[in-house]
XYZ file of C-alpha atoms in Angstrom:
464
model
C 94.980 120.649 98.819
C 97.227 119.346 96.196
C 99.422 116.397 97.258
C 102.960 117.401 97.398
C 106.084 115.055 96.077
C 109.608 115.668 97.774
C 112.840 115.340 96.400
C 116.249 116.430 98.546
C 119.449 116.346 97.069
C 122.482 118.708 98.616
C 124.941 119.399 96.541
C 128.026 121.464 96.137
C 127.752 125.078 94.459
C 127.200 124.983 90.484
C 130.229 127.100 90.228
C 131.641 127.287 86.328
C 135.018 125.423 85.574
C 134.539 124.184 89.547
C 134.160 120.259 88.924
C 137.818 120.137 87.481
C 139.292 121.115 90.714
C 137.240 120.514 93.665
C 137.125 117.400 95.335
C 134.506 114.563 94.206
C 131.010 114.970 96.159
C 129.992 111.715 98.225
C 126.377 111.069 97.420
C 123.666 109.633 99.978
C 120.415 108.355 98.428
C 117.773 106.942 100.562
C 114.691 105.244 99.457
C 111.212 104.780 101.028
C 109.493 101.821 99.752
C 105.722 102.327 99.166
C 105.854 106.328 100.268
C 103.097 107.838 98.491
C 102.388 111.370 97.535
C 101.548 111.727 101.321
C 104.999 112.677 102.253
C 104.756 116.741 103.077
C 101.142 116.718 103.437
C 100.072 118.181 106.561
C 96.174 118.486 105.542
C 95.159 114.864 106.106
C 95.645 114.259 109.951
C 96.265 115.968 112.890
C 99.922 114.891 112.996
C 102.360 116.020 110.323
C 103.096 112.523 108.373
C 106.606 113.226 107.618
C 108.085 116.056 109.779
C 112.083 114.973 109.181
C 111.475 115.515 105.646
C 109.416 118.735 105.617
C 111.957 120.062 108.090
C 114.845 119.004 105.056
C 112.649 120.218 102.258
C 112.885 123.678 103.967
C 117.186 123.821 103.211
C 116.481 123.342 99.235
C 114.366 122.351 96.425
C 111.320 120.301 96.764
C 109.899 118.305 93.505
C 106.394 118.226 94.022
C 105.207 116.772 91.418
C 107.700 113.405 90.298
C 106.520 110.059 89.338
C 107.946 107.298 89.197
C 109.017 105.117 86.136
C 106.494 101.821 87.063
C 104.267 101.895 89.727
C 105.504 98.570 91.300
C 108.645 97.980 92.612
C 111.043 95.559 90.807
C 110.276 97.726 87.365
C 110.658 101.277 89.135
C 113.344 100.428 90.730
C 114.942 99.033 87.875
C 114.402 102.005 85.966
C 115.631 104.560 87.644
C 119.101 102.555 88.922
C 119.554 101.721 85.177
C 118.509 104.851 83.741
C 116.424 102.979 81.630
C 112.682 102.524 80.727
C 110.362 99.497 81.274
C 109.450 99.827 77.329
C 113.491 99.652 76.526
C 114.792 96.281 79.040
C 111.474 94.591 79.062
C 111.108 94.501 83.253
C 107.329 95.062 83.417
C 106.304 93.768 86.583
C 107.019 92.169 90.444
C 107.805 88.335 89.243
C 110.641 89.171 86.860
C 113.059 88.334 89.529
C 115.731 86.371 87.122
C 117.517 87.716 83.995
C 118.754 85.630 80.712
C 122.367 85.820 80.200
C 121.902 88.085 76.849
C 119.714 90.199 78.654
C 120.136 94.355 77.969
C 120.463 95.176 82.049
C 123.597 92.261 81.967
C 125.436 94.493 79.311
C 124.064 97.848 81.612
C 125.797 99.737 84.216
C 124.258 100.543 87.373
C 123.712 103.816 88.955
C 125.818 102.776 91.886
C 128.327 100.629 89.681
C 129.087 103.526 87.585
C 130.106 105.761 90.438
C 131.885 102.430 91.360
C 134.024 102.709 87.900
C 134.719 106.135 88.797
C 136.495 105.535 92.002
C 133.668 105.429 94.958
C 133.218 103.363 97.760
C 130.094 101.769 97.876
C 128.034 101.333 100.997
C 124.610 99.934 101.177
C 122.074 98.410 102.575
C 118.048 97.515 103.411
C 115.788 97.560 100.606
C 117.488 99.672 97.396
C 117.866 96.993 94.585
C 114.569 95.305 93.425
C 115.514 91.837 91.798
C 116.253 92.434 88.374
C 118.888 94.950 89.120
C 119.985 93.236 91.113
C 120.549 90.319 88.895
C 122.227 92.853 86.443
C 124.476 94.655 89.275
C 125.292 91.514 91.605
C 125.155 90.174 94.658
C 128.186 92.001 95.648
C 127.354 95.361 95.055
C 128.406 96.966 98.263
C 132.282 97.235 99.462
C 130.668 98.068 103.018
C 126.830 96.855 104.381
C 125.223 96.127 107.145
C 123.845 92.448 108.225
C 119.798 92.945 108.791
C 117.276 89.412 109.574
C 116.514 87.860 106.712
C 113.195 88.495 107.512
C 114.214 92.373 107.379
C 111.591 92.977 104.634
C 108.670 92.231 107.022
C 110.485 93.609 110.029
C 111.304 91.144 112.645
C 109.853 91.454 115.931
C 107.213 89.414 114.757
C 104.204 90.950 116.197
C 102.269 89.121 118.815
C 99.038 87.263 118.188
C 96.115 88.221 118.774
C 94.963 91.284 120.103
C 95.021 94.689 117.999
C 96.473 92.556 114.582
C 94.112 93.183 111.798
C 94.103 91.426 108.407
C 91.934 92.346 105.102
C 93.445 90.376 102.251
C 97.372 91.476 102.006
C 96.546 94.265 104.238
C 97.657 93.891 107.919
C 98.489 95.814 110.301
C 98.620 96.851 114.153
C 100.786 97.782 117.263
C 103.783 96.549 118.364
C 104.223 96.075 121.861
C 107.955 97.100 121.306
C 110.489 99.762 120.949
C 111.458 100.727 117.105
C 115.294 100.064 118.511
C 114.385 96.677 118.065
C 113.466 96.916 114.214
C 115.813 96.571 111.269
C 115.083 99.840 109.446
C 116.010 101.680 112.727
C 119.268 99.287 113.084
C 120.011 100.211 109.045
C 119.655 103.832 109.985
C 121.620 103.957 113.173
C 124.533 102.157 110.611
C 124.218 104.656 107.965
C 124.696 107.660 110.487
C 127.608 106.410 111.911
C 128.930 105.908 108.734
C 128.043 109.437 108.178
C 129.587 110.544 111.103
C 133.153 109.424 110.058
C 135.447 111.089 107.610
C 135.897 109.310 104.578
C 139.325 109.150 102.523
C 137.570 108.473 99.154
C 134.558 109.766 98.353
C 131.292 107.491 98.824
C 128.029 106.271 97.417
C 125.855 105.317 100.169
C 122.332 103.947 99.791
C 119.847 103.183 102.492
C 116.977 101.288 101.857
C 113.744 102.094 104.159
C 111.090 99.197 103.779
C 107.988 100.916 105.628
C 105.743 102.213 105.069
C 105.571 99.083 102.660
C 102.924 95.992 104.302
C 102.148 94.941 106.788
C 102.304 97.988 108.853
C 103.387 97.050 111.930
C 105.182 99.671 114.057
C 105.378 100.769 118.123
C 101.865 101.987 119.092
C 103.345 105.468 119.994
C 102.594 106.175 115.903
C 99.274 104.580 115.661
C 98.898 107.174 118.673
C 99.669 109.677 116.307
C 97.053 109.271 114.004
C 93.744 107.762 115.261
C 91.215 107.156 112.186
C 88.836 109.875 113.555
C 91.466 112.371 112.591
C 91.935 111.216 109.347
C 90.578 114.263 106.719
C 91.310 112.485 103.082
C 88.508 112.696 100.162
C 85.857 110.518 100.260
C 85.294 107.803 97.825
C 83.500 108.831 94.938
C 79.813 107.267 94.723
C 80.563 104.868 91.642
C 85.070 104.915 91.178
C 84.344 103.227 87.834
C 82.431 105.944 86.420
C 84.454 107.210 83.149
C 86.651 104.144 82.637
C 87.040 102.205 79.665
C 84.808 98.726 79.764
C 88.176 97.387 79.291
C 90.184 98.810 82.019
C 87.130 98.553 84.679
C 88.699 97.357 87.501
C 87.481 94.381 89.099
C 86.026 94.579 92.040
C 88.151 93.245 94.951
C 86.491 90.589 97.073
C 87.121 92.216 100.230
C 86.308 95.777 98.794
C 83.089 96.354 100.984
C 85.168 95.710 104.337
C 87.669 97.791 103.177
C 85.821 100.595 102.430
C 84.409 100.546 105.902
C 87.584 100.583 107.615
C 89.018 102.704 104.854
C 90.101 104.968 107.422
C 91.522 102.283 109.903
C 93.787 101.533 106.916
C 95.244 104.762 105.904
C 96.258 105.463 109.720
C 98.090 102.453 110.181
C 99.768 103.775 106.918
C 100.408 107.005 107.712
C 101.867 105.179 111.262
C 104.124 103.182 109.211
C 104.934 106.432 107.027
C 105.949 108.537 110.340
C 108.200 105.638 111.423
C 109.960 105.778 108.312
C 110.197 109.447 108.214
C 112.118 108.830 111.756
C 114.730 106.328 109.879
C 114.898 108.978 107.694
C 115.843 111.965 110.338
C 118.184 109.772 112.010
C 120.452 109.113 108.730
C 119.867 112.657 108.073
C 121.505 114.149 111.967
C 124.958 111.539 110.656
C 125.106 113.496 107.662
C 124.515 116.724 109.610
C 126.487 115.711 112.508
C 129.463 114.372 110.933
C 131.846 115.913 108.448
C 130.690 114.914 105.087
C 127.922 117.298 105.139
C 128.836 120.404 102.866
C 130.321 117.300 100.248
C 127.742 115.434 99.976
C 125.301 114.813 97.450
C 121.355 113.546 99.250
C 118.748 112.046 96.943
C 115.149 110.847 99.257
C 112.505 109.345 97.022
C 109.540 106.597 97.096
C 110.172 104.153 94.326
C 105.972 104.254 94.346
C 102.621 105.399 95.498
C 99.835 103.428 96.744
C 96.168 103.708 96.828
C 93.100 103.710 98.917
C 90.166 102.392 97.001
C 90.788 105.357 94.112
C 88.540 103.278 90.704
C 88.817 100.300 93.287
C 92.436 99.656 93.502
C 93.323 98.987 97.195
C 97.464 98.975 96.608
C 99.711 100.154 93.659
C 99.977 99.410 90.324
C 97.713 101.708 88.686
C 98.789 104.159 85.700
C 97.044 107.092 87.903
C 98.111 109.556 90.408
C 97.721 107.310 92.962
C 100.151 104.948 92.159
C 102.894 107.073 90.220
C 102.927 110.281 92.342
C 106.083 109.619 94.848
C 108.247 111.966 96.967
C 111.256 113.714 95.265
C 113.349 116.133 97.354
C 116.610 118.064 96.957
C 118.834 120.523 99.769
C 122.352 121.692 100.436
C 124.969 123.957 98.967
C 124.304 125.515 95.799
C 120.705 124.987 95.948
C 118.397 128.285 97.333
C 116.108 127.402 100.175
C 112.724 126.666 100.262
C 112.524 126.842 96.200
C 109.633 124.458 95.126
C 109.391 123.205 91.191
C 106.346 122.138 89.939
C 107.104 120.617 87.077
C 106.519 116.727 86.156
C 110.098 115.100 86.570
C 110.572 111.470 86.454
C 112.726 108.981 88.867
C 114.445 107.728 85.761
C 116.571 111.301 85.671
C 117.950 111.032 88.967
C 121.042 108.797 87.223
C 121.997 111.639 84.506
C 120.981 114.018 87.310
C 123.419 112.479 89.845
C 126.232 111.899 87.305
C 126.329 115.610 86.351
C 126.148 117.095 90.197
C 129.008 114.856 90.746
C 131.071 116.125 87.745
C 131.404 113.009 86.308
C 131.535 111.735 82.566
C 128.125 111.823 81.223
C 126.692 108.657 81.101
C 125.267 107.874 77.299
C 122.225 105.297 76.599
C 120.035 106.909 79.237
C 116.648 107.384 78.795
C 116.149 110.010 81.507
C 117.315 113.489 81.101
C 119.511 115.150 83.787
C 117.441 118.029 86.382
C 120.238 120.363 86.447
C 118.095 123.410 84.083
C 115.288 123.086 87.296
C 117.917 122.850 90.020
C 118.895 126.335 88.528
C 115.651 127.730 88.551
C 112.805 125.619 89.294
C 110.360 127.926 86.887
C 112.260 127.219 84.007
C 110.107 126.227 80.578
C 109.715 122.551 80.703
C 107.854 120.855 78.778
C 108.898 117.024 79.362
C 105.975 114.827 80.652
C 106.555 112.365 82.911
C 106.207 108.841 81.815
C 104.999 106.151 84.032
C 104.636 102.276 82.775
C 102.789 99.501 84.114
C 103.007 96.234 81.789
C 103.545 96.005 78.276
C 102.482 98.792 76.180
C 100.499 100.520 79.303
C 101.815 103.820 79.683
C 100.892 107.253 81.583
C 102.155 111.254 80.690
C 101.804 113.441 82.683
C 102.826 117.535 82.552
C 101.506 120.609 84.465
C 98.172 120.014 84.013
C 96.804 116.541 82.498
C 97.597 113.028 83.079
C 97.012 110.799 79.710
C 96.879 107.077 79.807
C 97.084 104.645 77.052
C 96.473 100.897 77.119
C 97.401 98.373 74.759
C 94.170 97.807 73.605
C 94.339 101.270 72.372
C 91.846 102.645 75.424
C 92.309 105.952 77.175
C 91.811 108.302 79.819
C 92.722 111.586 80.311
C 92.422 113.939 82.952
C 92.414 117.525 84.005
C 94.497 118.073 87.124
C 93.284 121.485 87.350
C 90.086 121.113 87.585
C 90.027 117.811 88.587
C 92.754 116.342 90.468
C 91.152 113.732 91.792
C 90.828 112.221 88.543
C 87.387 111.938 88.531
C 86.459 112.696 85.032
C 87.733 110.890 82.146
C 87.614 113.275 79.296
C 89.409 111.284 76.645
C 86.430 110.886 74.348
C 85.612 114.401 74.143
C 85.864 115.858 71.238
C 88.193 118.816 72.391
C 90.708 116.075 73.960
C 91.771 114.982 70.599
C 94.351 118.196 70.329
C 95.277 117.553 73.915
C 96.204 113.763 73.504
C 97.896 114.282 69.815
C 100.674 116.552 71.523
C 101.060 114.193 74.569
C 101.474 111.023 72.733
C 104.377 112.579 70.397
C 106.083 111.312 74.292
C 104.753 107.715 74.165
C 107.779 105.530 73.757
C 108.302 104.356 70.260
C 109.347 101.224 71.133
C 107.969 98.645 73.396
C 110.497 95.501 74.459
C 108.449 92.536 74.851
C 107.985 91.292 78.519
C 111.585 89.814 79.224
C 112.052 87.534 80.813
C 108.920 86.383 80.208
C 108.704 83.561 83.042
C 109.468 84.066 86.764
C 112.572 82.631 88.321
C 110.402 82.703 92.003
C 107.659 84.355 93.537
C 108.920 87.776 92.893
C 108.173 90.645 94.938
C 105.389 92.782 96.028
């Protein structure tokens, strides 16, 4: 079964001449860090894995097939709240955390900051700004937040030692012998739907931050109850992951690779535990909105900012230029949109900021690199024939359209597959002769320029 991508966004009815005269539409945008194209599926266990977003996906459009602008989150996130690519500011990677004075995001406006300048009130909080934009925006962003531990990102209550804690490398994960009223994404979503609950004089921009499923997954054991490993129904690893790749872009093989392939399973259902938790954030933000007045105003953007994998050509996280790592969920509902319309099409995180600026009949935005959604919003079957572009590091890019995902490395190596026949990337077919038509009209989308890695020393640690 093809792994689905969600996107919601509710809007008000694309009614001609309409934006001059009706009142400005509040927008909600909530993102899930580390939410992989797993969102929607209901084919790999015998719970669904997000049920609060199916259930939205059903009032509107569902993107099933968007991918994010870096697969790692200080670039991705970057991207698509600046509206601009890796390859044009420079942010490649996790442990760009500071920015130089002259840099191109300090003379950039935000997504947020622009609906700012336009008269919102901003609310936020949790995990929506990665560092770098962060650095560009400030630390002030938000008119209205919500305190959370400072710990937040690894969600205080610690859990307990001993007992039912596992650790493989960065990977750890286990019950909680507590309630999820005592963890900060559930207090961040109990804020955000009371904000939602409450009329609102001007109109808002709130943004909500979910940090699971990111690591370690740690949640109450009533969602590791949910999906015990046995259950579990995901492809099996192939018999040699490497098989195709470049002898440049072989990935090493990780030192803890052999354990992790035998509890392989172990792993992806504390994920998918971590992913259902989140999902439940999710749905309670979601009943403010629909339980409060702002609803039929209001603007709702859900997405992953990016995948993560499970031993795919060994890579045990994100970070890859491959499905894996760039598919993410995308999903849009509400007035104006027709139900349970799915588009299939490649779209990219980096047009949700012309995308959002249009919906809310506001003054285009120039210098974007993304290209507003509205054309599949009308009609999701629409010719289209924008790839998606994903970046990871300098001069490492990804395309991908309806049917084939092309990479390109610095070095000038490649892969290329065929998601029709082959969507679990299994076959690199970029030295076959008959690729060489294929890859000539997909890199006509490779950016033609490529901003060196800036800054190009760490101010910290950086994220992960």
């Amino acid at each position: 079964m093809k792994t689905r991508a969600l996107l919601f966004l509710v809007m008000a009815p694309l009614v001609s001449g309409q934006a001059a005269t009706a009142p400005k539409t509040n927008v909600l945008l909530i993102v899930i860090y580390d939410q992989n194209g797993f969102a929607g599926r209901t084919d790999i266990a015998s719970q669904a894995v997000t049920p609060q977003l199916d259930r939205f996906a059903k009032s509107g459009m569902t993107f099933a097939n968007a991918q994010c602008a870096a697969p790692v989150c200080n670039p991705s996130r970057t991207a698509f709240l600046s509206g601009l690519r890796p390859s044009t500011t420079g942010i490649y990677d996790n442990s760009q955390d500071s920015l130089p004075k002259d840099h191109l995001l300090m003379r950039s406006i935000s997504l947020p900051t622009y609906f700012r300048d336009q008269g919102y009130h901003l609310a936020g909080a949790g995990k929506v700004f990665s560092s770098a934009i962060a650095a560009a925006a400030g630390k002030r962003i938000w008119a209205e937040s919500i305190e959370l531990g400072r710990k937040a990102k690894k969600h205080a209550p610690a859990p307990p030692e001993g007992e039912g804690m596992n650790a493989i490398g960065k990977h750890a994960w286990g019950p909680l012998y507590k309630s999820k009223e005592e963890m900060e994404d559930w207090k961040l979503a109990g804020w955000a739907a009371e904000f939602l609950t409450k009329p609102h004089e001007v109109p808002f921009f709130l943004a909500c931050g979910i940090v699971k499923p990111h690591t370690p997954w740690y949640v109450p054991q009533e969602y590791f109850d949910l999906f015990p490993p046995q259950s579990i129904t995901v492809p099996d690893l192939a018999a040699d992951e490497s098989a195709g790749l470049p002898e440049s872009v072989r990935e090493k093989t990780h030192k803890t690779e052999a354990e992790l392939i035998q509890r392989r399973k172990e792993l992806l259902s504390a994920y998918l535990a971590s992913s259902r938790y989140a999902d439940d954030c999710v749905g309670r933000i979601l009943k403010g909105l629909t339980d409060g007045p702002n609803r039929e105003h209001t603007i709702v953007v859900i997405c992953g900012d990016n995948g993560y994998e499970f031993g795919e050509k060994h890579n045990w996280s994100k970070g890859s230029l491959r499905e894996g790592s760039a598919h993410v969920p995308l999903i849009i509902a509400g007035p104006g949109i027709a139900a349970q319309q799915t588009c299939m099409h490649p779209v990219s995180l980096l047009d949700l900021y012309p995308t959002l600026v249009e919906l809310a009949g506001l003054p285009a935005k120039s210098g974007l690199d993304g290209v507003s959604l509205m054309p599949l919003l009308k009609n999701p079957a629409v010719a289209w024939d924008r790839p998606a572009l994903t970046t990871a590091g300098f001069k490492n890019h990804a395309l991908r359209n309806d049917r084939w995902r092309y990479i390109r490395y610095a070095d000038g190596e490649e892969e290329l597959y065929d998601h029709t026949a082959d969507p679990l990337e299994r076959s690199n077919l970029a030295n076959k002769p008959e690729s060489a038509k294929i890859k000539s009209e997909l890199q006509q989308w490779l950016p033609k320029h490529d901003e060196p890695r800036n800054p190009d020393s760490t101010g910290g640690k950086g994220e992960d």
